[in-house]
XYZ file of C-alpha atoms in Angstrom:
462
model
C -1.927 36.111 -18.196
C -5.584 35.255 -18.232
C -6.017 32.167 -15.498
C -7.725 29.789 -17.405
C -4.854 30.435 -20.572
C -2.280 30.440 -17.490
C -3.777 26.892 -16.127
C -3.503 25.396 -19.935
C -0.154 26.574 -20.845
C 1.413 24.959 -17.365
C -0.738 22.071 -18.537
C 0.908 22.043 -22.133
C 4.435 22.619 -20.650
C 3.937 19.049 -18.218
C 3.030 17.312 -20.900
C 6.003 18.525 -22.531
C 8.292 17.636 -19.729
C 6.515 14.251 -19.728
C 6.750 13.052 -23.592
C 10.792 14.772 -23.051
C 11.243 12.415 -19.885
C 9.687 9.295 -21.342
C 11.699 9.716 -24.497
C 14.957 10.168 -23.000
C 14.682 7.202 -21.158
C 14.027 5.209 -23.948
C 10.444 5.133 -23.967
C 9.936 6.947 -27.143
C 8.207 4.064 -29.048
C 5.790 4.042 -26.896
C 5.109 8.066 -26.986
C 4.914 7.564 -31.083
C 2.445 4.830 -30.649
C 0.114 7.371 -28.320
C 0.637 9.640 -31.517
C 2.524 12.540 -28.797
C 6.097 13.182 -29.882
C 5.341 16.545 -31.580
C 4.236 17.543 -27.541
C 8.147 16.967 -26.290
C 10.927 19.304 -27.577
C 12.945 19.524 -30.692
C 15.401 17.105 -29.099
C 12.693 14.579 -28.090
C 10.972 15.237 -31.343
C 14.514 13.833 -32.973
C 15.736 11.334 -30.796
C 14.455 7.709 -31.771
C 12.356 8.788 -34.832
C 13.536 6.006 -36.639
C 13.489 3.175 -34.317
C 12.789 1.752 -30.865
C 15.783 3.214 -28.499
C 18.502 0.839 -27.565
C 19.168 1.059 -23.472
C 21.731 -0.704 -21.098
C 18.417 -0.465 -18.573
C 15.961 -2.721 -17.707
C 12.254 -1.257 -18.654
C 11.503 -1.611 -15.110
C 14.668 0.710 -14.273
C 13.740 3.018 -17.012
C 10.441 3.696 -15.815
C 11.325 3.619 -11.764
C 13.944 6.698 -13.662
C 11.017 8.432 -15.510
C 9.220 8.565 -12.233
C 12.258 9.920 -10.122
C 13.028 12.375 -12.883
C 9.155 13.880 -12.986
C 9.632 14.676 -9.023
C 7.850 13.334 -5.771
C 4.405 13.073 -7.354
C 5.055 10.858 -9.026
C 7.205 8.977 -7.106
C 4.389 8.965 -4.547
C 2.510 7.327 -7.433
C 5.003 4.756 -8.315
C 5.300 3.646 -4.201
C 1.698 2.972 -4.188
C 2.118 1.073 -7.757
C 4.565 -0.836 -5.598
C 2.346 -2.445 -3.521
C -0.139 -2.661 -5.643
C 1.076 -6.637 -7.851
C -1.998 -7.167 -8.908
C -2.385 -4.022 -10.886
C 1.378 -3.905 -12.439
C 3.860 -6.524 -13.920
C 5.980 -8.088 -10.256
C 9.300 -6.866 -12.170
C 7.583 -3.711 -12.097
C 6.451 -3.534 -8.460
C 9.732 -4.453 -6.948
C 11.244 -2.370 -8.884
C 9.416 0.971 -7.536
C 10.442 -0.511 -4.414
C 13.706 1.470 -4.654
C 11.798 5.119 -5.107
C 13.032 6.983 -2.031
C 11.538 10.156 -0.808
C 14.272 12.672 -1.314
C 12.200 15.711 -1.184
C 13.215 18.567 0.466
C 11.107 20.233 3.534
C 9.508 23.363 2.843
C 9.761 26.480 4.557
C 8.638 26.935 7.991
C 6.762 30.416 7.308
C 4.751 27.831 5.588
C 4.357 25.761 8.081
C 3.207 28.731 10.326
C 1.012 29.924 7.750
C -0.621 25.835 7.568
C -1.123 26.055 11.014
C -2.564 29.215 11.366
C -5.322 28.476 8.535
C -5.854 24.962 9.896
C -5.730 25.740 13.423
C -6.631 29.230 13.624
C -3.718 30.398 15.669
C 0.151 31.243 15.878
C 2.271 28.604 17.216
C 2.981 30.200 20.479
C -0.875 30.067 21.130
C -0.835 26.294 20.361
C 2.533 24.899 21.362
C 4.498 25.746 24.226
C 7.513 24.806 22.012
C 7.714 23.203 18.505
C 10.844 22.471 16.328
C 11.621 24.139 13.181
C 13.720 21.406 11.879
C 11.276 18.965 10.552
C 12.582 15.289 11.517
C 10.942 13.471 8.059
C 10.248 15.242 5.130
C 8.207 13.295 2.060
C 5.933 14.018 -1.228
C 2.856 15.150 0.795
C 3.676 16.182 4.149
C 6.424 16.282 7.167
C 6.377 15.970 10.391
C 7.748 18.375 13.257
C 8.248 17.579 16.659
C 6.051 19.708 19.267
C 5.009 20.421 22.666
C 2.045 20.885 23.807
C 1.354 24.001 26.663
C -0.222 20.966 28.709
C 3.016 19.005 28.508
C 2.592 16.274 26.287
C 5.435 15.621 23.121
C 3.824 15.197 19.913
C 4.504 15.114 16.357
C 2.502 17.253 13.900
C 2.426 16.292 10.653
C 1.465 18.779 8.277
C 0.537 18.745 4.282
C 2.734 20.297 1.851
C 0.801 23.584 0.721
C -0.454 23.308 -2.731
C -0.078 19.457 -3.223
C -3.716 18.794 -3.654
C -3.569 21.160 -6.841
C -0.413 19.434 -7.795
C -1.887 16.318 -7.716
C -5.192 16.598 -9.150
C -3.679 18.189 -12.336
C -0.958 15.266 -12.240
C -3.928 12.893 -11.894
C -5.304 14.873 -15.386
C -2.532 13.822 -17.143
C -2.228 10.746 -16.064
C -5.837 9.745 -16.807
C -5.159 11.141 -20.154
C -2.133 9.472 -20.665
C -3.698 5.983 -19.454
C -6.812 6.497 -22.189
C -4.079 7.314 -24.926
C -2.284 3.759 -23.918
C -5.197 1.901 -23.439
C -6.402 2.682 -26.909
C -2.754 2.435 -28.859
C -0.885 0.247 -26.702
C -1.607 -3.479 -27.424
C 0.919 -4.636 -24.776
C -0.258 -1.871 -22.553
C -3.790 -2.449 -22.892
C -3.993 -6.165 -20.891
C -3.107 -4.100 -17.678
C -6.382 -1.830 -18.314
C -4.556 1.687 -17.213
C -7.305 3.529 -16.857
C -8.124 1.476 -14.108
C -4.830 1.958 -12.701
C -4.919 5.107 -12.369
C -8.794 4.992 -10.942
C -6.987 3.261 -8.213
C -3.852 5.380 -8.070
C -6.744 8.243 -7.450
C -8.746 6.439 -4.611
C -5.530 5.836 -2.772
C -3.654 9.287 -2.984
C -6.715 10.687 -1.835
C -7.479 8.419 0.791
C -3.490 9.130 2.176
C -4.437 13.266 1.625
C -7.198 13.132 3.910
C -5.718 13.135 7.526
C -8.810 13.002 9.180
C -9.072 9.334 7.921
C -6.083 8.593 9.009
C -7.004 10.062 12.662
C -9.911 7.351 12.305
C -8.402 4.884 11.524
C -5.936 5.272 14.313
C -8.945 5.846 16.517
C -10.030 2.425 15.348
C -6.643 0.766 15.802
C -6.708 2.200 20.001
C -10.016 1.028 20.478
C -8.857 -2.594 19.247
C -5.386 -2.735 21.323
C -6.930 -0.650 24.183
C -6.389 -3.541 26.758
C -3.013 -5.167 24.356
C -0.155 -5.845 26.848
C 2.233 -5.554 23.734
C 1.159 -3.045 21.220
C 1.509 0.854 21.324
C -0.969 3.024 19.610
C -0.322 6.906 19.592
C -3.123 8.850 20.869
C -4.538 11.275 18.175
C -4.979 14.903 19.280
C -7.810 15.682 17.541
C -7.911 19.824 19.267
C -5.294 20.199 17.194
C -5.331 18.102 13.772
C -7.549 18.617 10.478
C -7.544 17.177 7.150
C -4.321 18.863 6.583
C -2.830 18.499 9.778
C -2.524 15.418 12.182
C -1.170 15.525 15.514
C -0.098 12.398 17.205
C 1.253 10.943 20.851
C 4.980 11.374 20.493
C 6.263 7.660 21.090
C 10.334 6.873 21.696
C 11.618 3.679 20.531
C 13.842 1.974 17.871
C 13.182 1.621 14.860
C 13.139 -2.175 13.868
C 15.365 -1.603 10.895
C 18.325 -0.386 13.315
C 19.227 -3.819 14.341
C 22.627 -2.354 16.389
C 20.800 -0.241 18.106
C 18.231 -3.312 18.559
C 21.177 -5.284 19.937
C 22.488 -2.779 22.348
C 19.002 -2.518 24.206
C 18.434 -6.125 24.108
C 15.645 -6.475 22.358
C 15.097 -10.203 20.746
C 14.257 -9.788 17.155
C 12.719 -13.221 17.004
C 9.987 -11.971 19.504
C 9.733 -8.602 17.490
C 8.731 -10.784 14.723
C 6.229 -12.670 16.542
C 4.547 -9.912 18.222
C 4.456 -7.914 15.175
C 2.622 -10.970 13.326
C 0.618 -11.734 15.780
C -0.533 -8.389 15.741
C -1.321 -9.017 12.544
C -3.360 -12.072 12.519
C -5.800 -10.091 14.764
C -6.626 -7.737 12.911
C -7.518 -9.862 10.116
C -9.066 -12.901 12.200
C -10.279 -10.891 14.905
C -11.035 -7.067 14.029
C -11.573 -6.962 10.075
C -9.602 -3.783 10.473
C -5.825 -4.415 9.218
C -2.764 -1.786 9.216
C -1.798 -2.791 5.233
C 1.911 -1.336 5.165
C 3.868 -3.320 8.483
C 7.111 -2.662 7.410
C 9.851 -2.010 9.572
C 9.993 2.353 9.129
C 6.372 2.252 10.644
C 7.417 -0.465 13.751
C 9.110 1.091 16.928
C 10.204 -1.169 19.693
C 10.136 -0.147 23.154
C 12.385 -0.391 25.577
C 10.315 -2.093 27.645
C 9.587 -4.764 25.547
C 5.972 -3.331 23.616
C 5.756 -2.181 19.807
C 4.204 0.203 18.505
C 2.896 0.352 14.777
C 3.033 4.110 13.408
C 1.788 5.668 10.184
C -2.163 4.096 10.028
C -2.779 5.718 5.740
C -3.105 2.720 4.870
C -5.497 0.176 6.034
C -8.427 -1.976 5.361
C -11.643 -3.822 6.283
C -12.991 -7.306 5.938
C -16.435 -8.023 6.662
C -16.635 -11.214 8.498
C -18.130 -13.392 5.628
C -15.203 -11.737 3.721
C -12.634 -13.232 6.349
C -14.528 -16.677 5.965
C -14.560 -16.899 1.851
C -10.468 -15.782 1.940
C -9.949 -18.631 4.387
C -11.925 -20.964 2.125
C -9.483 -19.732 -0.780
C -6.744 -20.845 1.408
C -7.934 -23.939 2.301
C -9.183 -24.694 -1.445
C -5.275 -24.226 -2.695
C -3.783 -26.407 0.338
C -6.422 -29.073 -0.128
C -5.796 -29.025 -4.156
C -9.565 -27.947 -5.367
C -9.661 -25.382 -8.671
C -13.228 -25.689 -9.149
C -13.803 -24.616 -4.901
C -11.417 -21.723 -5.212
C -13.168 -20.570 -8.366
C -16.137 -20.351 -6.710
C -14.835 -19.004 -3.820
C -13.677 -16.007 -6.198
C -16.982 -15.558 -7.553
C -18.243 -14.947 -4.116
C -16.045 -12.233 -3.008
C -16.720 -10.398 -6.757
C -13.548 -11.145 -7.806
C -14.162 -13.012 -10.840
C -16.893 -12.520 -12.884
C -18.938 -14.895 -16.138
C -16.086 -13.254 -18.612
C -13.390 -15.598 -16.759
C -12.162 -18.191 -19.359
C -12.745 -20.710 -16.449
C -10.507 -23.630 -18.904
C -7.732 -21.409 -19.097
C -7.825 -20.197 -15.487
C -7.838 -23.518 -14.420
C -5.137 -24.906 -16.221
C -2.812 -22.161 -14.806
C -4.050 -22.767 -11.376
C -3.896 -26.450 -11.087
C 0.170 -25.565 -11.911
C 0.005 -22.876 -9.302
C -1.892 -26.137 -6.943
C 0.514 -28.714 -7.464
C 3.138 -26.460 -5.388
C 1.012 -26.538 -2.529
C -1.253 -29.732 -2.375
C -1.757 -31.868 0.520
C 0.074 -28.731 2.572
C -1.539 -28.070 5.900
C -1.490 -24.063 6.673
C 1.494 -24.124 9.064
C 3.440 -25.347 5.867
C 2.632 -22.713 3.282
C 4.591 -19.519 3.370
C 1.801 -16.743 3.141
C 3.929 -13.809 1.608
C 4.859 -16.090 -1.261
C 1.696 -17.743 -2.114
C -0.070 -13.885 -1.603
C 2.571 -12.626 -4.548
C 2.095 -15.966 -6.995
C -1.867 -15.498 -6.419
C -1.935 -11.671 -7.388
C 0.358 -12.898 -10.730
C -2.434 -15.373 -11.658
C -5.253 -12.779 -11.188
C -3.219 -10.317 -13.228
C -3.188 -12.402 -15.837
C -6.378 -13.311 -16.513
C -7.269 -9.710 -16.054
C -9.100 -10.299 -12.684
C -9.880 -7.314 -11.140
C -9.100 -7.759 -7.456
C -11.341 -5.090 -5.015
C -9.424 -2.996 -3.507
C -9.478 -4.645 0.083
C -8.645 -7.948 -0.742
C -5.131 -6.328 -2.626
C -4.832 -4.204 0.419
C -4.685 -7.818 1.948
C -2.678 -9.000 -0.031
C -0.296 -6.259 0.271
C -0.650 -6.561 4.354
C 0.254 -10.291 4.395
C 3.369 -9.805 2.038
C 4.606 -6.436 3.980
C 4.475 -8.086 7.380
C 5.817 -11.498 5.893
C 8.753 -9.257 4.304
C 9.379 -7.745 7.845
C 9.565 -10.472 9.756
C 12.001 -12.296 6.991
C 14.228 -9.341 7.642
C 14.164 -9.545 11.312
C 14.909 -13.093 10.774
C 15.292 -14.769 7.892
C 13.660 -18.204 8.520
C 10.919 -16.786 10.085
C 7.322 -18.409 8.577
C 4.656 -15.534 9.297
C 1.831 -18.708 8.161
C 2.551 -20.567 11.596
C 1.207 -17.842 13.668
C -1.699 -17.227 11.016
C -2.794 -21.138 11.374
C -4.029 -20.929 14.560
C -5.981 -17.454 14.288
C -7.454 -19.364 10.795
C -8.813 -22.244 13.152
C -10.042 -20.279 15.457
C -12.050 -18.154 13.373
C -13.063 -21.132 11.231
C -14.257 -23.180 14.126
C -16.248 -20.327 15.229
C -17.393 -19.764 11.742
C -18.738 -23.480 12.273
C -20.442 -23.699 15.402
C -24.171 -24.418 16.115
C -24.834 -21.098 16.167
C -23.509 -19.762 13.066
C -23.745 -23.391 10.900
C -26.613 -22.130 9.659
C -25.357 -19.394 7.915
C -22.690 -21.304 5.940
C -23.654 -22.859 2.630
C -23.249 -26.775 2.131
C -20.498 -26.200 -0.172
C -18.314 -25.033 2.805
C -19.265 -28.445 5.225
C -16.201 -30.311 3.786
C -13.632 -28.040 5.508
C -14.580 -28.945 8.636
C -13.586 -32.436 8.978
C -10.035 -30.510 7.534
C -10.020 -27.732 9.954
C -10.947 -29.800 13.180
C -8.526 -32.579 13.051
């Protein structure tokens, strides 16, 4: 078959598999409002014609189904929906919570063959012994244990041959799909999918690209390089590429195995607190943040030190970026729409279209929880989710570091809940906030801040 007639049939026969998926999982209303049932087969064609489908399900459980049936693509799409509350419904994102990666690993003559592209050599010439058995397998890559012939353990963790192709004609489809819904879809339309999927795009290609994720770790050693507590791998960057990434092999517990915690002694309370304070520098102190803390990607020692694992995801705040989210903070504790309004506007967040009246009277409900509160007495992780609901529904666009943020704050607020379920992550924030506030305020640096910032001060100082 001709390749280009070969590449459009496949692309015919997704979309087939797609409109067949959605429709048996009683999204078929929606597939006649995009005008695609005749795409799906006889069966899906049939089913539903003559009325929205009846299901036990929640929508939210129907579509976390849709993506599990359509394979780990898509499932990797629907765990970076997860995080993502300001672009999806919150029923929606927690929902997607629950997609697991059960993907199988793929061959190891692929692996070899990875390796030898990548690397340019056989695996005896690079590794004086490497395991066959991979010990995680997921959507895009896995990860193999490894020695190296001057003695170090390491983990290599290699891309799934083929995935980029995968994905980019996924992404087709889903861009496709997204314009369909934006321009049929009433109720679909408010949540601008098109821009969705935009950011679905920047992020699966930000995870694909290992060599960011080798600087970003590089970034993350230089910041802890003198940290008594946390543990950075080492990247190897001899042997790594943009499909391959090979990493310090660390041993330690993971923070979800709280037996195994137990037996080694290790005081979950102070696992909290070092992980959150952690985390509070690298927003207060770096600008450089690890954005997915939870407890898979946290090892503790035995010796007491953590180390944070899996560096895909992160982000950067400028430090007049760190300044105007701490003025957002203070704006909802001290009660003040019309400050945190224009504390949006600063970080582009909301723009002239904002129906300012209606924005406000939603926020001043959203204020009356947390007036008069000082810092130490608002819980971050919950405030973080009720904020990203507000800006979803007024259609503010949030840029894509400040939901990273977001994300961060709720993730590490999550883990430390878990580790102990009273646990405030806001009381070790406050004090990093005043620190970086009063130095935001000194002699030196008054000059810089606008008037409209001088009545914190007098707050922030007491």
């Amino acid at each position: 078959m001709v390749p280009g007639i070969s590449h459009r049939y496949s692309m015919v026969k997704r979309y087939g598999r797609i409109i067949d998926v959605l429709v048996s999982n009683g999204f078929g209303y929606f597939v006649d409002k995009m005008g695609l049932r005749s795409m799906g087969s006889v069966r899906s064609r049939v089913k539903g014609r003559f009325g929205r489908e009846q299901e036990k399900d929640t929508r939210p459980e129907r579509a976390r189904k849709v993506l599990e049936e359509l394979g780990p693509t898509y499932v990797k799409f629907g765990q970076l929906l997860s995080m993502r509350e300001d672009l999806i419904p919150l029923k929606y994102a927690q929902e997607f919570t629950k997609l697991q990666n059960d993907v199988p690993p793929f061959p190891f003559e692929d692996v070899k063959a990875v390796l030898k592209t990548e690397l340019g050599g056989d695996i005896p010439e690079l590794f004086s012994d490497f395991d066959e058995k991979p010990v995680a397998a997921a959507s895009i890559g896995q990860v193999h244990k490894a020695r190296l012939h001057s003695g170090e353990d390491v983990v290599v963790k290699i891309q799934r041959p083929g995935i980029r192709r995968i994905i980019e004609a996924d992404l087709d489809i889903m861009y496709s799909l997204a314009g369909f819904a934006q321009q049929h879809i009433e109720e679909i339309k408010l949540y601008n999918p098109v821009a969705v999927v935009d950011e679905l795009s920047r992020s699966i290609h930000s995870e694909m690209d290992y060599t960011q994720e080798a600087r970003n770790i590089e970034h993350f050693l230089s910041n802890f390089e003198n940290d008594p507590v946390i543990v950075i791998p080492r990247v190897y960057n001899d042997y790594s590429s943009d499909r391959i990434l090979t990493l310090e092999y660390i041993e330690g517990i993971k923070c979800n195995k709280f037996e195994k915690l137990a037996n080694e002694n290790l005081d979950r309370e102070k696992i909290a607190t070092d992980v959150s304070e952690a985390f509070m520098k690298q927003v207060f102190e770096h600008g450089f943040f690890h954005a997915d803390l939870h407890s898979g990607n946290i090892f503790a020692l035995e010796d007491g030190r953590i180390a944070l694992l899996d560096f895909g995801m992160a982000g950067h705040l400028s430090e007049d970026m760190r300044g105007l989210l701490v003025d957002a903070l203070l704006a909802v504790t001290n009660g003040d729409s019309t400050q945190y309004i224009e504390v949006m506007r600063d970080l582009g967040v909301a723009d002239e279209k904002l129906d300012v009246r209606s924005f406000k009277v939603d926020y001043d409900h959203f204020l009356f929880k947390y007036y008069g509160r000082t810092l130490d007495q608002v819980d971050a992780t919950e405030v973080s989710s009720e904020m990203l609901s507000l800006l979803r529904k007024h259609q503010i666009q949030v840029p894509p570091n400040i939901a990273l943020l977001f994300k961060g704050v709720m993730t590490v607020g999550g883990f430390a809940m878990q580790m102990v379920p009273d646990f405030n992550v806001t009381e070790i924030a406050e004090p990093y906030a005043r620190k970086f506030m009063k130095k935001r305020f000194s002699p030196r640096n008054m000059a810089k801040n606008s008037s409209k910032n001088l009545w914190y001060v007098s707050r922030l100082l007491s």
